[in-house]
Amino acid sequence: MNSYIKNFMKYRFLLVELVKKDITLKYRRSYLGILWTLLEPLLTMIVLTIVFGSLLGNKDPTFPVYILSGRLLYTFFSNSTKAAMKSIRTHSGMIKKVYVPKYIYPLASVLSNYVIFLISLIILVVVAAVLKIKPSIYLLQAFIPLLIIVVMTFGVGLILCTLSVFFRDLEYLWSVALMLVMYTSAIFYTPARIIKAGYGWLLEINPLYSVIMNFRNAIYGQPLDNRALMISLGFSFAVMIIGMIMFVKKQDKFILHV
Amino acid sequence: MNKVVIDVKNIGMRFNMSTQKVDNLKEYVIKTIKKEIKYNEFWALKDVSFQLKKGERLGILGLNGAGKSTLLKILAGVLKPTEGSYSATGRIVPLLELGAGFEKQYTGLENIYLYGTMLGYSRDFINEKLNEIVEFSELGDFINVPLKNYSSGMKSRLGFAIATVVEPDILILDEVLAVGDAKFKKKCEKKINSMFDKGITVLFVSHSLPQVQRICNRAILLEKGKLIADGSIEEVSALYEEKTK
C-alpha cells in the first residue's frame, strides 16, 4: 500500500499534465475557447426548456434549473465514462514505451471532465439567481452528491476501460446503455409522472438518478433523501472496488491487446 | 563500484498468438463454447539470466527477432515477464524510439512538461532544467511551434534532450542513435560519454557493431530468445560477426 502511495506521489505531476492537456486541447482551436463550457449547457437548457416546458406544458417557473442540474450531472457522467473507457487505447503509444502506473490514464480522463463540469456549475448558479431560487443552508450539502458522483464515475470508468481493452464492441454498447441511463434519470421530466404510471422502480434502480435527486434537493433547499444517499453511496463504492480489482488484475495484459 | 544494479533471473516471456483474431464478444463466446480458440505459444525469451554491476555498459546483440527489444521492454517495466524475476535499483530512463510520448497538438515547450512528467520528473525539476533542455535540443524559436510541424530530426532532438537531462542511474538505449544528422549524433554520443564518467549503467541495443563497440564494455548475445553468450565486448562481438556471416 505504501509503495502505491509513493508511486502515485511520483507521478502526480503527470496526472496534472494529462488533465491540463485534455482541457486545453478540447478548446484550443475554437474561437470562444473555454467559454463553451458555459455556453453549451446554457444553449441545451434553452432548447430543452422550450421543448419540455413550453411545448409539453410544464409551467414551473424554475423548470430551467431543474433541467440544467440534471443535465450537467448526466453529461459529466456520460462524457467521463466514455473518455475513461477509451483512455488506454488513446494512450497506447505511451503505454508501449514508458512505464507509468496505468490507472493514471482513466483517472485523468475523469478528472479533466470534472474540472470542466465544476466550471460549468457557474452557469447553474447564474440561472438559479436569475430565476430567484433563494440559497438555503441545505445548499451546503450539495458537495455530498458532487463527491459521490466522482467516485461512481471513476469506478464505472475503470470497469469499462478494463473490459474495452479486450472487447472493442463495448464502446458501441455503452453509448446505447448511456441513452437508457439518460431516459431513466428524470432529467427533463418530473419523477411524479413516471411514478404515477407505475414505473417508479426504474428510477430507483438507477443510481445516477439518486445522485441527481439529492443534488436538486440541495439546490431547492430541502434535506437530502436518505434512501437515495444510501443507494448512491453503496453503488459508488461497490463499482469503485470492483473496478480497481478488475483493473489491477488485468493491467499487465493491456499492452498485448492495444 | 561493484554494486549489482540489475539482476535478471530466469526471465521468460511467452506470447499467445491466436491463430484467428478474436476481438468481439460474439465471436469470443461462440468460439469459447466450441473450444475453437487455439493459441500458438511463442517464447520470445526463455530462461535469460544475467547481472549488471554499476558502471557497466552492456551491449545486447542478436539478429532480428532474437528478443532484444522484448528484453529491454521488460527491463523498462513496460512488459511483465511470464516467468522469472528481475530487480533494478536506481532511476531507469528508457530511450526507446524517441518522442513516443509526445502530443502532436502541443508545442515543444508544453511537450517538455508532458514528457518530463511521464518520465517521473517533478514540475519544479523541469522548470529548473528548462533552459538546458531547450539549449541542447537546438530548437530555438521552434520551441513554441506545435509539434505536428516538426521534422523527425527535431522531434528526436527534443526527446533526447528531455530524457538525458536527468542523469539517470540506468539508461536504456534502443537504436536511438540512428536518428539525427551526424553533428547531432556526435553531440549525443558526447553527452552519453560524459554520463559514463559519472558511473552510469547502460543497456544498449543496436545493429551497428562499431557503435556498440565504441559505447559498451560488455555484451550479451541472444538467439531465438536464449542467451548464448555473455562476456567482454571483444569476445561476444567476434561471435556475433561469425553468426552474421
Short mmCIF file of C-alpha atoms in Angstrom, two decimals:
data_model
loop_
_atom_site.label_atom_id
_atom_site.label_comp_id
_atom_site.label_asym_id
_atom_site.label_seq_id
_atom_site.Cartn_x
_atom_site.Cartn_y
_atom_site.Cartn_z
CA MET A 1 0.00 0.00 0.00
CA ASN A 2 2.80 2.33 0.98
CA SER A 3 4.60 1.79 -2.30
CA TYR A 4 1.37 2.58 -4.14
CA ILE A 5 1.19 5.96 -2.46
CA LYS A 6 4.87 6.64 -3.12
CA ASN A 7 4.39 5.76 -6.77
CA PHE A 8 1.35 7.99 -7.01
CA MET A 9 3.22 10.91 -5.48
CA LYS A 10 5.96 10.49 -8.06
CA TYR A 11 3.53 10.56 -10.96
CA ARG A 12 1.09 13.17 -9.62
CA PHE A 13 2.74 15.77 -11.84
CA LEU A 14 1.92 13.62 -14.85
CA LEU A 15 -1.70 13.43 -13.70
CA VAL A 16 -1.85 17.23 -13.59
CA GLU A 17 -0.25 17.48 -17.04
CA LEU A 18 -2.70 14.98 -18.54
CA VAL A 19 -5.71 16.78 -17.06
CA LYS A 20 -4.39 20.07 -18.39
CA LYS A 21 -3.79 18.53 -21.79
CA ASP A 22 -7.34 17.19 -22.07
CA ILE A 23 -8.82 20.57 -21.21
CA THR A 24 -6.57 22.79 -23.33
CA LEU A 25 -6.74 20.59 -26.41
CA LYS A 26 -10.51 20.37 -26.19
CA TYR A 27 -10.90 24.10 -26.70
CA ARG A 28 -7.67 25.07 -28.43
CA ARG A 29 -8.94 25.54 -31.97
CA SER A 30 -12.26 27.22 -31.14
CA TYR A 31 -12.74 30.99 -31.02
CA LEU A 32 -14.73 31.07 -27.78
CA GLY A 33 -12.49 28.51 -26.12
CA ILE A 34 -13.27 27.67 -22.52
CA LEU A 35 -16.43 29.83 -22.70
CA TRP A 36 -18.07 26.85 -24.38
CA THR A 37 -18.17 25.06 -21.03
CA LEU A 38 -20.74 27.71 -20.04
CA LEU A 39 -22.43 28.31 -23.37
CA GLU A 40 -23.05 24.72 -24.34
CA PRO A 41 -25.13 23.78 -21.25
CA LEU A 42 -26.94 27.12 -21.40
CA LEU A 43 -27.98 26.60 -25.02
CA THR A 44 -29.11 23.00 -24.49
CA MET A 45 -31.02 24.13 -21.40
CA ILE A 46 -32.89 26.67 -23.51
CA VAL A 47 -33.75 24.06 -26.13
CA LEU A 48 -34.90 21.51 -23.54
CA THR A 49 -36.93 24.14 -21.68
CA ILE A 50 -38.72 25.10 -24.87
CA VAL A 51 -39.45 21.50 -25.81
CA PHE A 52 -40.34 20.03 -22.43
CA GLY A 53 -41.52 23.19 -20.69
CA SER A 54 -43.42 25.33 -23.17
CA LEU A 55 -44.48 22.71 -25.71
CA LEU A 56 -45.24 19.82 -23.35
CA GLY A 57 -46.71 22.10 -20.72
CA ASN A 58 -44.55 22.18 -17.63
CA LYS A 59 -45.45 25.52 -16.10
CA ASP A 60 -42.98 25.53 -13.19
CA PRO A 61 -41.00 28.81 -13.49
CA THR A 62 -37.84 27.18 -12.06
CA PHE A 63 -38.00 24.35 -14.58
CA PRO A 64 -34.80 25.51 -16.37
CA VAL A 65 -32.83 24.98 -13.12
CA TYR A 66 -34.36 21.55 -12.78
CA ILE A 67 -33.28 20.61 -16.31
CA LEU A 68 -29.84 22.17 -16.06
CA SER A 69 -28.92 20.50 -12.76
CA GLY A 70 -29.88 17.07 -14.08
CA ARG A 71 -28.24 17.54 -17.43
CA LEU A 72 -24.94 18.81 -16.08
CA LEU A 73 -24.53 15.77 -13.85
CA TYR A 74 -25.57 13.39 -16.60
CA THR A 75 -23.21 15.00 -19.14
CA PHE A 76 -20.33 14.70 -16.72
CA PHE A 77 -21.11 11.04 -16.10
CA SER A 78 -21.51 10.20 -19.76
CA ASN A 79 -18.50 12.16 -21.06
CA SER A 80 -16.10 10.88 -18.43
CA THR A 81 -17.10 7.25 -18.61
CA LYS A 82 -16.72 7.38 -22.39
CA ALA A 83 -13.33 9.08 -22.14
CA ALA A 84 -12.11 6.75 -19.40
CA MET A 85 -13.19 3.74 -21.44
CA LYS A 86 -11.08 4.87 -24.39
CA SER A 87 -8.18 6.22 -22.34
CA ILE A 88 -5.98 3.12 -22.54
CA ARG A 89 -6.36 2.93 -26.30
CA THR A 90 -5.74 6.66 -26.81
CA HIS A 91 -2.52 6.44 -24.85
CA SER A 92 -1.39 3.11 -26.27
CA GLY A 93 1.72 4.75 -27.74
CA MET A 94 2.93 5.75 -24.31
CA ILE A 95 1.89 2.52 -22.63
CA LYS A 96 4.09 0.58 -25.01
CA LYS A 97 7.15 2.73 -24.39
CA VAL A 98 7.33 4.16 -20.91
CA TYR A 99 6.37 2.71 -17.56
CA VAL A 100 3.64 4.79 -15.94
CA PRO A 101 1.06 3.50 -13.45
CA LYS A 102 -1.76 2.81 -15.88
CA TYR A 103 -4.69 3.95 -13.74
CA ILE A 104 -3.38 7.49 -14.28
CA TYR A 105 -4.98 7.50 -17.75
CA PRO A 106 -8.63 6.77 -16.81
CA LEU A 107 -8.21 8.90 -13.70
CA ALA A 108 -7.01 11.86 -15.77
CA SER A 109 -10.00 11.46 -18.14
CA VAL A 110 -12.44 11.59 -15.25
CA LEU A 111 -10.71 14.49 -13.50
CA SER A 112 -10.42 16.67 -16.61
CA ASN A 113 -14.15 16.24 -17.23
CA TYR A 114 -14.77 17.01 -13.58
CA VAL A 115 -12.90 20.31 -13.83
CA ILE A 116 -14.97 21.25 -16.88
CA PHE A 117 -18.11 20.21 -15.01
CA LEU A 118 -17.22 22.33 -11.97
CA ILE A 119 -16.62 25.35 -14.20
CA SER A 120 -19.98 24.85 -15.89
CA LEU A 121 -21.69 24.94 -12.49
CA ILE A 122 -21.22 28.73 -12.73
CA ILE A 123 -24.00 28.83 -15.31
CA LEU A 124 -26.26 26.91 -12.93
CA VAL A 125 -25.62 29.49 -10.21
CA VAL A 126 -26.38 32.31 -12.66
CA VAL A 127 -29.62 30.74 -13.90
CA ALA A 128 -30.73 29.96 -10.35
CA ALA A 129 -30.08 33.57 -9.33
CA VAL A 130 -31.98 34.92 -12.33
CA LEU A 131 -34.97 32.68 -11.53
CA LYS A 132 -34.78 33.82 -7.89
CA ILE A 133 -34.14 30.49 -6.21
CA LYS A 134 -33.02 31.50 -2.73
CA PRO A 135 -29.96 29.69 -1.39
CA SER A 136 -30.66 27.92 1.91
CA ILE A 137 -28.50 26.22 4.48
CA TYR A 138 -29.18 22.95 2.63
CA LEU A 139 -27.15 24.18 -0.33
CA LEU A 140 -24.03 23.33 1.66
CA GLN A 141 -24.98 19.68 1.33
CA ALA A 142 -24.52 19.87 -2.44
CA PHE A 143 -20.90 18.79 -2.07
CA ILE A 144 -22.03 15.31 -0.96
CA PRO A 145 -23.66 14.27 -4.28
CA LEU A 146 -20.85 16.10 -6.10
CA LEU A 147 -18.27 13.88 -4.39
CA ILE A 148 -20.29 10.70 -4.75
CA ILE A 149 -20.57 11.15 -8.49
CA VAL A 150 -16.77 11.31 -8.94
CA VAL A 151 -16.32 8.02 -7.12
CA MET A 152 -19.15 6.46 -9.10
CA THR A 153 -17.85 7.71 -12.43
CA PHE A 154 -14.29 6.59 -11.77
CA GLY A 155 -15.49 3.15 -10.69
CA VAL A 156 -17.67 2.67 -13.76
CA GLY A 157 -14.86 4.12 -15.91
CA LEU A 158 -12.34 1.59 -14.56
CA ILE A 159 -14.64 -1.33 -15.27
CA LEU A 160 -15.41 -0.13 -18.80
CA CYS A 161 -11.79 0.68 -19.52
CA THR A 162 -10.59 -2.78 -18.47
CA LEU A 163 -13.28 -4.57 -20.45
CA SER A 164 -13.00 -2.46 -23.59
CA VAL A 165 -9.30 -3.26 -23.99
CA PHE A 166 -10.34 -6.85 -24.65
CA PHE A 167 -13.69 -6.15 -26.34
CA ARG A 168 -13.83 -3.08 -28.52
CA ASP A 169 -17.58 -3.65 -29.02
CA LEU A 170 -18.22 -2.22 -25.60
CA GLU A 171 -17.71 1.30 -26.92
CA TYR A 172 -20.86 0.97 -29.01
CA LEU A 173 -22.83 -0.91 -26.40
CA TRP A 174 -22.05 1.71 -23.79
CA SER A 175 -23.49 4.57 -25.85
CA VAL A 176 -26.75 2.64 -26.03
CA ALA A 177 -26.63 1.94 -22.30
CA LEU A 178 -25.97 5.64 -21.65
CA MET A 179 -29.12 6.53 -23.54
CA LEU A 180 -31.06 4.22 -21.24
CA VAL A 181 -29.44 5.88 -18.22
CA MET A 182 -30.39 9.29 -19.57
CA TYR A 183 -34.09 8.43 -20.02
CA THR A 184 -34.32 6.88 -16.56
CA SER A 185 -32.64 9.79 -14.79
CA ALA A 186 -35.59 12.22 -14.82
CA ILE A 187 -33.56 14.95 -16.44
CA PHE A 188 -36.32 16.70 -18.39
CA TYR A 189 -39.47 15.33 -16.79
CA THR A 190 -40.60 15.25 -13.16
CA PRO A 191 -40.44 11.87 -11.46
CA ALA A 192 -44.07 12.23 -10.38
CA ARG A 193 -45.17 11.48 -13.93
CA ILE A 194 -43.28 8.24 -14.18
CA ILE A 195 -44.17 7.13 -10.65
CA LYS A 196 -47.87 7.72 -11.41
CA ALA A 197 -47.55 5.45 -14.44
CA GLY A 198 -46.20 2.70 -12.18
CA TYR A 199 -42.60 2.77 -13.36
CA GLY A 200 -41.08 4.35 -10.25
CA TRP A 201 -38.79 1.35 -9.81
CA LEU A 202 -36.95 2.39 -12.99
CA LEU A 203 -35.72 5.49 -11.21
CA GLU A 204 -34.86 3.58 -8.07
CA ILE A 205 -32.58 1.11 -9.77
CA ASN A 206 -30.68 3.93 -11.46
CA PRO A 207 -28.01 5.14 -9.02
CA LEU A 208 -27.32 8.22 -11.14
CA TYR A 209 -30.88 9.36 -10.51
CA SER A 210 -30.27 9.14 -6.75
CA VAL A 211 -27.32 11.50 -7.13
CA ILE A 212 -29.26 13.93 -9.33
CA MET A 213 -32.18 13.88 -6.90
CA ASN A 214 -30.02 14.76 -3.91
CA PHE A 215 -28.22 17.46 -5.84
CA ARG A 216 -31.57 19.03 -6.69
CA ASN A 217 -32.72 18.72 -3.08
CA ALA A 218 -29.70 20.75 -2.02
CA ILE A 219 -30.40 23.44 -4.62
CA TYR A 220 -34.12 23.68 -3.87
CA GLY A 221 -33.50 23.93 -0.14
CA GLN A 222 -34.62 20.50 1.02
CA PRO A 223 -32.80 17.95 3.15
CA LEU A 224 -31.04 15.07 1.40
CA ASP A 225 -33.07 11.95 0.81
CA ASN A 226 -31.50 9.26 2.98
CA ARG A 227 -32.57 6.32 0.88
CA ALA A 228 -31.16 7.88 -2.29
CA LEU A 229 -27.99 8.74 -0.42
CA MET A 230 -27.52 5.13 0.68
CA ILE A 231 -28.21 3.77 -2.80
CA SER A 232 -25.74 6.11 -4.48
CA LEU A 233 -23.06 5.66 -1.81
CA GLY A 234 -23.35 1.88 -1.83
CA PHE A 235 -23.30 1.66 -5.60
CA SER A 236 -20.36 4.05 -5.94
CA PHE A 237 -18.09 2.21 -3.54
CA ALA A 238 -19.12 -1.15 -4.96
CA VAL A 239 -18.20 -0.20 -8.55
CA MET A 240 -15.05 1.51 -7.35
CA ILE A 241 -13.83 -1.62 -5.56
CA ILE A 242 -14.87 -3.95 -8.39
CA GLY A 243 -13.26 -1.63 -10.92
CA MET A 244 -10.00 -1.45 -9.02
CA ILE A 245 -9.79 -5.22 -8.62
CA MET A 246 -10.53 -5.82 -12.30
CA PHE A 247 -8.06 -3.18 -13.43
CA VAL A 248 -5.20 -4.36 -11.22
CA LYS A 249 -5.75 -7.98 -12.24
CA LYS A 250 -5.74 -7.28 -15.96
CA GLN A 251 -3.44 -4.27 -16.38
CA ASP A 252 -0.35 -6.28 -17.29
CA LYS A 253 -2.23 -7.76 -20.24
CA PHE A 254 -3.25 -4.39 -21.71
CA ILE A 255 -0.07 -3.97 -23.67
CA LEU A 256 -0.69 -7.22 -25.54
CA HIS A 257 -4.10 -6.02 -26.74
CA VAL A 258 -3.82 -2.33 -27.54
CA MET B 1 31.59 0.29 -7.93
CA ASN B 2 30.79 -3.39 -7.50
CA LYS B 3 27.16 -2.99 -6.56
CA VAL B 4 24.75 -5.09 -8.63
CA VAL B 5 22.16 -2.70 -10.08
CA ILE B 6 20.29 -5.03 -12.40
CA ASP B 7 19.61 -8.63 -11.51
CA VAL B 8 17.77 -10.68 -14.09
CA LYS B 9 16.76 -14.18 -13.01
CA ASN B 10 15.48 -16.79 -15.45
CA ILE B 11 13.24 -14.43 -17.32
CA GLY B 12 10.84 -15.93 -19.86
CA MET B 13 8.29 -14.13 -21.96
CA ARG B 14 5.51 -16.03 -23.66
CA PHE B 15 3.17 -14.61 -26.22
CA ASN B 16 -0.05 -16.31 -27.18
CA MET B 17 -0.54 -15.83 -30.83
CA SER B 18 -4.10 -16.75 -31.57
CA THR B 19 -4.46 -18.27 -34.98
CA GLN B 20 -7.51 -16.14 -35.71
CA LYS B 21 -8.00 -12.69 -34.34
CA VAL B 22 -10.92 -12.56 -31.93
CA ASP B 23 -11.89 -9.10 -30.87
CA ASN B 24 -15.60 -9.04 -30.49
CA LEU B 25 -17.74 -10.57 -27.85
CA LYS B 26 -19.94 -12.65 -30.11
CA GLU B 27 -17.05 -14.43 -31.75
CA TYR B 28 -15.38 -14.94 -28.41
CA VAL B 29 -18.43 -16.55 -26.81
CA ILE B 30 -19.09 -18.78 -29.79
CA LYS B 31 -15.50 -19.87 -30.06
CA THR B 32 -15.08 -20.47 -26.35
CA ILE B 33 -18.13 -22.70 -26.35
CA LYS B 34 -16.93 -24.57 -29.39
CA LYS B 35 -13.39 -24.58 -27.91
CA GLU B 36 -12.10 -23.23 -31.15
CA ILE B 37 -9.65 -20.68 -29.86
CA LYS B 38 -6.23 -22.10 -30.39
CA TYR B 39 -3.07 -20.41 -29.39
CA ASN B 40 0.34 -20.85 -30.79
CA GLU B 41 2.71 -20.44 -27.93
CA PHE B 42 5.72 -18.40 -28.73
CA TRP B 43 8.56 -17.79 -26.34
CA ALA B 44 10.22 -14.50 -27.19
CA LEU B 45 12.60 -15.00 -24.29
CA LYS B 46 13.40 -18.17 -22.42
CA ASP B 47 15.47 -18.58 -19.28
CA VAL B 48 17.57 -15.44 -19.58
CA SER B 49 19.69 -14.51 -16.57
CA PHE B 50 22.45 -12.00 -16.07
CA GLN B 51 23.65 -9.45 -13.58
CA LEU B 52 24.86 -5.97 -14.23
CA LYS B 53 27.10 -4.01 -11.91
CA LYS B 54 27.11 -0.27 -11.54
CA GLY B 55 29.05 1.44 -14.28
CA GLU B 56 28.89 -1.49 -16.69
CA ARG B 57 27.77 -0.76 -20.21
CA LEU B 58 26.05 -3.73 -21.73
CA GLY B 59 25.50 -4.17 -25.44
CA ILE B 60 22.71 -6.53 -26.41
CA LEU B 61 23.41 -8.20 -29.71
CA GLY B 62 21.34 -10.53 -31.79
CA LEU B 63 19.70 -10.92 -35.16
CA ASN B 64 16.20 -9.64 -35.89
CA GLY B 65 13.62 -11.38 -33.72
CA ALA B 66 16.14 -12.57 -31.16
CA GLY B 67 14.22 -10.90 -28.33
CA LYS B 68 16.38 -7.82 -27.79
CA SER B 69 13.56 -5.29 -27.71
CA THR B 70 11.36 -7.57 -25.61
CA LEU B 71 14.17 -7.78 -23.06
CA LEU B 72 14.55 -4.01 -22.98
CA LYS B 73 10.80 -3.55 -22.56
CA ILE B 74 10.83 -5.90 -19.59
CA LEU B 75 13.74 -4.01 -18.04
CA ALA B 76 11.95 -0.70 -18.62
CA GLY B 77 8.94 -2.05 -16.73
CA VAL B 78 6.58 -1.85 -19.70
CA LEU B 79 6.15 -5.60 -20.14
CA LYS B 80 5.76 -8.05 -17.31
CA PRO B 81 7.66 -11.30 -17.83
CA THR B 82 5.70 -14.55 -17.87
CA GLU B 83 8.23 -16.20 -15.59
CA GLY B 84 11.31 -15.27 -13.65
CA SER B 85 12.01 -12.03 -11.89
CA TYR B 86 14.24 -9.05 -12.11
CA SER B 87 15.15 -6.21 -9.84
CA ALA B 88 16.76 -2.89 -10.58
CA THR B 89 17.94 -0.17 -8.25
CA GLY B 90 18.02 3.49 -9.20
CA ARG B 91 16.27 5.62 -11.74
CA ILE B 92 15.79 3.95 -15.10
CA VAL B 93 15.28 6.14 -18.13
CA PRO B 94 14.33 4.38 -21.34
CA LEU B 95 15.17 5.97 -24.66
CA LEU B 96 13.05 3.72 -26.82
CA GLU B 97 12.00 5.30 -30.09
CA LEU B 98 12.41 8.92 -29.18
CA GLY B 99 9.33 11.03 -28.70
CA ALA B 100 6.84 8.22 -28.31
CA GLY B 101 5.04 10.11 -25.55
CA PHE B 102 4.68 13.36 -27.43
CA GLU B 103 1.38 15.07 -28.16
CA LYS B 104 1.20 16.41 -31.72
CA GLN B 105 -1.11 19.33 -30.98
CA TYR B 106 1.14 20.60 -28.22
CA THR B 107 4.05 22.98 -28.70
CA GLY B 108 7.58 21.84 -27.96
CA LEU B 109 7.52 23.66 -24.64
CA GLU B 110 4.29 22.01 -23.49
CA ASN B 111 5.66 18.66 -24.58
CA ILE B 112 8.69 19.11 -22.36
CA TYR B 113 6.39 19.17 -19.35
CA LEU B 114 4.23 16.31 -20.61
CA TYR B 115 7.12 14.00 -21.50
CA GLY B 116 9.18 15.03 -18.49
CA THR B 117 6.43 14.22 -16.00
CA MET B 118 5.84 10.97 -17.83
CA LEU B 119 9.42 10.01 -17.07
CA GLY B 120 8.65 10.76 -13.42
CA TYR B 121 10.29 14.18 -13.06
CA SER B 122 8.68 16.81 -10.87
CA ARG B 123 7.44 20.12 -12.22
CA ASP B 124 9.99 22.11 -10.25
CA PHE B 125 12.77 19.97 -11.61
CA ILE B 126 11.64 20.61 -15.18
CA ASN B 127 11.35 24.35 -14.54
CA GLU B 128 14.90 24.31 -13.27
CA LYS B 129 16.27 22.39 -16.25
CA LEU B 130 14.12 24.04 -18.91
CA ASN B 131 16.85 26.22 -20.38
CA GLU B 132 19.27 23.36 -20.51
CA ILE B 133 16.75 21.19 -22.42
CA VAL B 134 15.86 23.91 -24.92
CA GLU B 135 19.50 24.71 -25.50
CA PHE B 136 20.56 21.10 -26.01
CA SER B 137 17.72 20.42 -28.43
CA GLU B 138 18.87 23.38 -30.60
CA LEU B 139 15.24 24.17 -31.40
CA GLY B 140 15.43 27.92 -30.81
CA ASP B 141 12.17 29.67 -31.64
CA PHE B 142 10.60 26.43 -32.80
CA ILE B 143 10.01 25.58 -29.15
CA ASN B 144 6.70 27.49 -29.35
CA VAL B 145 5.51 25.77 -32.52
CA PRO B 146 3.10 22.79 -32.36
CA LEU B 147 4.91 19.51 -32.62
CA LYS B 148 2.99 18.41 -35.71
CA ASN B 149 5.07 20.89 -37.70
CA TYR B 150 8.38 19.42 -36.52
CA SER B 151 10.69 17.36 -38.66
CA SER B 152 11.55 13.91 -37.32
CA GLY B 153 15.05 15.10 -36.51
CA MET B 154 13.68 17.91 -34.38
CA LYS B 155 11.42 15.53 -32.50
CA SER B 156 14.23 13.15 -31.68
CA ARG B 157 16.47 16.00 -30.60
CA LEU B 158 13.82 17.20 -28.19
CA GLY B 159 13.20 13.67 -26.90
CA PHE B 160 16.87 13.05 -26.31
CA ALA B 161 17.31 16.39 -24.58
CA ILE B 162 14.43 15.71 -22.15
CA ALA B 163 15.39 12.14 -21.36
CA THR B 164 19.06 12.78 -20.68
CA VAL B 165 18.76 15.98 -18.67
CA VAL B 166 18.16 13.98 -15.53
CA GLU B 167 21.39 11.92 -15.50
CA PRO B 168 19.73 8.61 -14.77
CA ASP B 169 21.33 5.67 -12.96
CA ILE B 170 20.39 3.26 -15.71
CA LEU B 171 19.95 4.34 -19.31
CA ILE B 172 18.24 2.09 -21.83
CA LEU B 173 19.03 2.86 -25.46
CA ASP B 174 17.22 1.10 -28.29
CA GLU B 175 18.53 2.01 -31.72
CA VAL B 176 18.06 5.65 -30.85
CA LEU B 177 21.36 6.95 -32.06
CA ALA B 178 20.41 6.07 -35.61
CA VAL B 179 18.44 9.31 -35.98
CA GLY B 180 19.51 12.88 -36.46
CA ASP B 181 22.32 14.27 -38.54
CA ALA B 182 25.97 13.42 -37.99
CA LYS B 183 26.59 16.52 -35.95
CA PHE B 184 23.78 15.82 -33.51
CA LYS B 185 24.72 12.17 -33.33
CA LYS B 186 28.17 13.20 -32.20
CA LYS B 187 26.67 15.51 -29.63
CA CYS B 188 24.51 12.69 -28.27
CA GLU B 189 27.43 10.32 -28.01
CA LYS B 190 29.42 13.01 -26.25
CA LYS B 191 26.61 13.51 -23.78
CA ILE B 192 26.37 9.78 -23.16
CA ASN B 193 30.11 9.57 -22.74
CA SER B 194 30.05 12.33 -20.18
CA MET B 195 27.45 10.35 -18.26
CA PHE B 196 29.72 7.30 -18.31
CA ASP B 197 32.27 9.21 -16.30
CA LYS B 198 29.68 9.60 -13.58
CA GLY B 199 29.26 5.85 -13.36
CA ILE B 200 26.00 5.41 -15.23
CA THR B 201 24.89 1.90 -16.21
CA VAL B 202 23.87 1.50 -19.83
CA LEU B 203 21.92 -1.09 -21.78
CA PHE B 204 22.34 -0.58 -25.49
CA VAL B 205 20.73 -2.27 -28.47
CA SER B 206 21.95 -1.53 -31.95
CA HIS B 207 22.69 -3.30 -35.19
CA SER B 208 25.65 -1.10 -35.75
CA LEU B 209 28.50 -3.13 -34.32
CA PRO B 210 31.09 -0.30 -34.41
CA GLN B 211 28.74 1.87 -32.34
CA VAL B 212 28.23 -0.90 -29.79
CA GLN B 213 31.96 -1.45 -29.59
CA ARG B 214 32.50 2.26 -29.04
CA ILE B 215 29.99 2.55 -26.24
CA CYS B 216 29.93 -0.78 -24.42
CA ASN B 217 32.43 -2.73 -22.37
CA ARG B 218 30.41 -5.89 -22.03
CA ALA B 219 27.92 -7.69 -24.27
CA ILE B 220 25.42 -10.49 -24.37
CA LEU B 221 24.26 -12.32 -27.45
CA LEU B 222 20.68 -13.51 -27.85
CA GLU B 223 19.49 -16.08 -30.33
CA LYS B 224 15.83 -17.02 -30.64
CA GLY B 225 15.13 -15.87 -27.11
CA LYS B 226 18.03 -17.69 -25.49
CA LEU B 227 21.16 -16.19 -24.05
CA ILE B 228 24.02 -17.87 -25.86
CA ALA B 229 26.99 -15.71 -24.89
CA ASP B 230 27.91 -13.32 -22.11
CA GLY B 231 31.31 -11.74 -21.82
CA SER B 232 33.57 -8.88 -22.80
CA ILE B 233 32.61 -6.88 -25.85
CA GLU B 234 35.52 -8.25 -27.91
CA GLU B 235 34.62 -11.91 -27.39
CA VAL B 236 30.94 -11.51 -27.97
CA SER B 237 31.22 -9.26 -30.99
CA ALA B 238 33.58 -11.77 -32.59
CA LEU B 239 30.98 -14.44 -32.05
CA TYR B 240 28.27 -12.16 -33.41
CA GLU B 241 30.28 -11.43 -36.52
CA GLU B 242 30.60 -15.13 -37.12
CA LYS B 243 26.83 -15.54 -36.81
CA THR B 244 26.12 -12.80 -39.32
CA LYS B 245 28.40 -14.20 -41.94
#
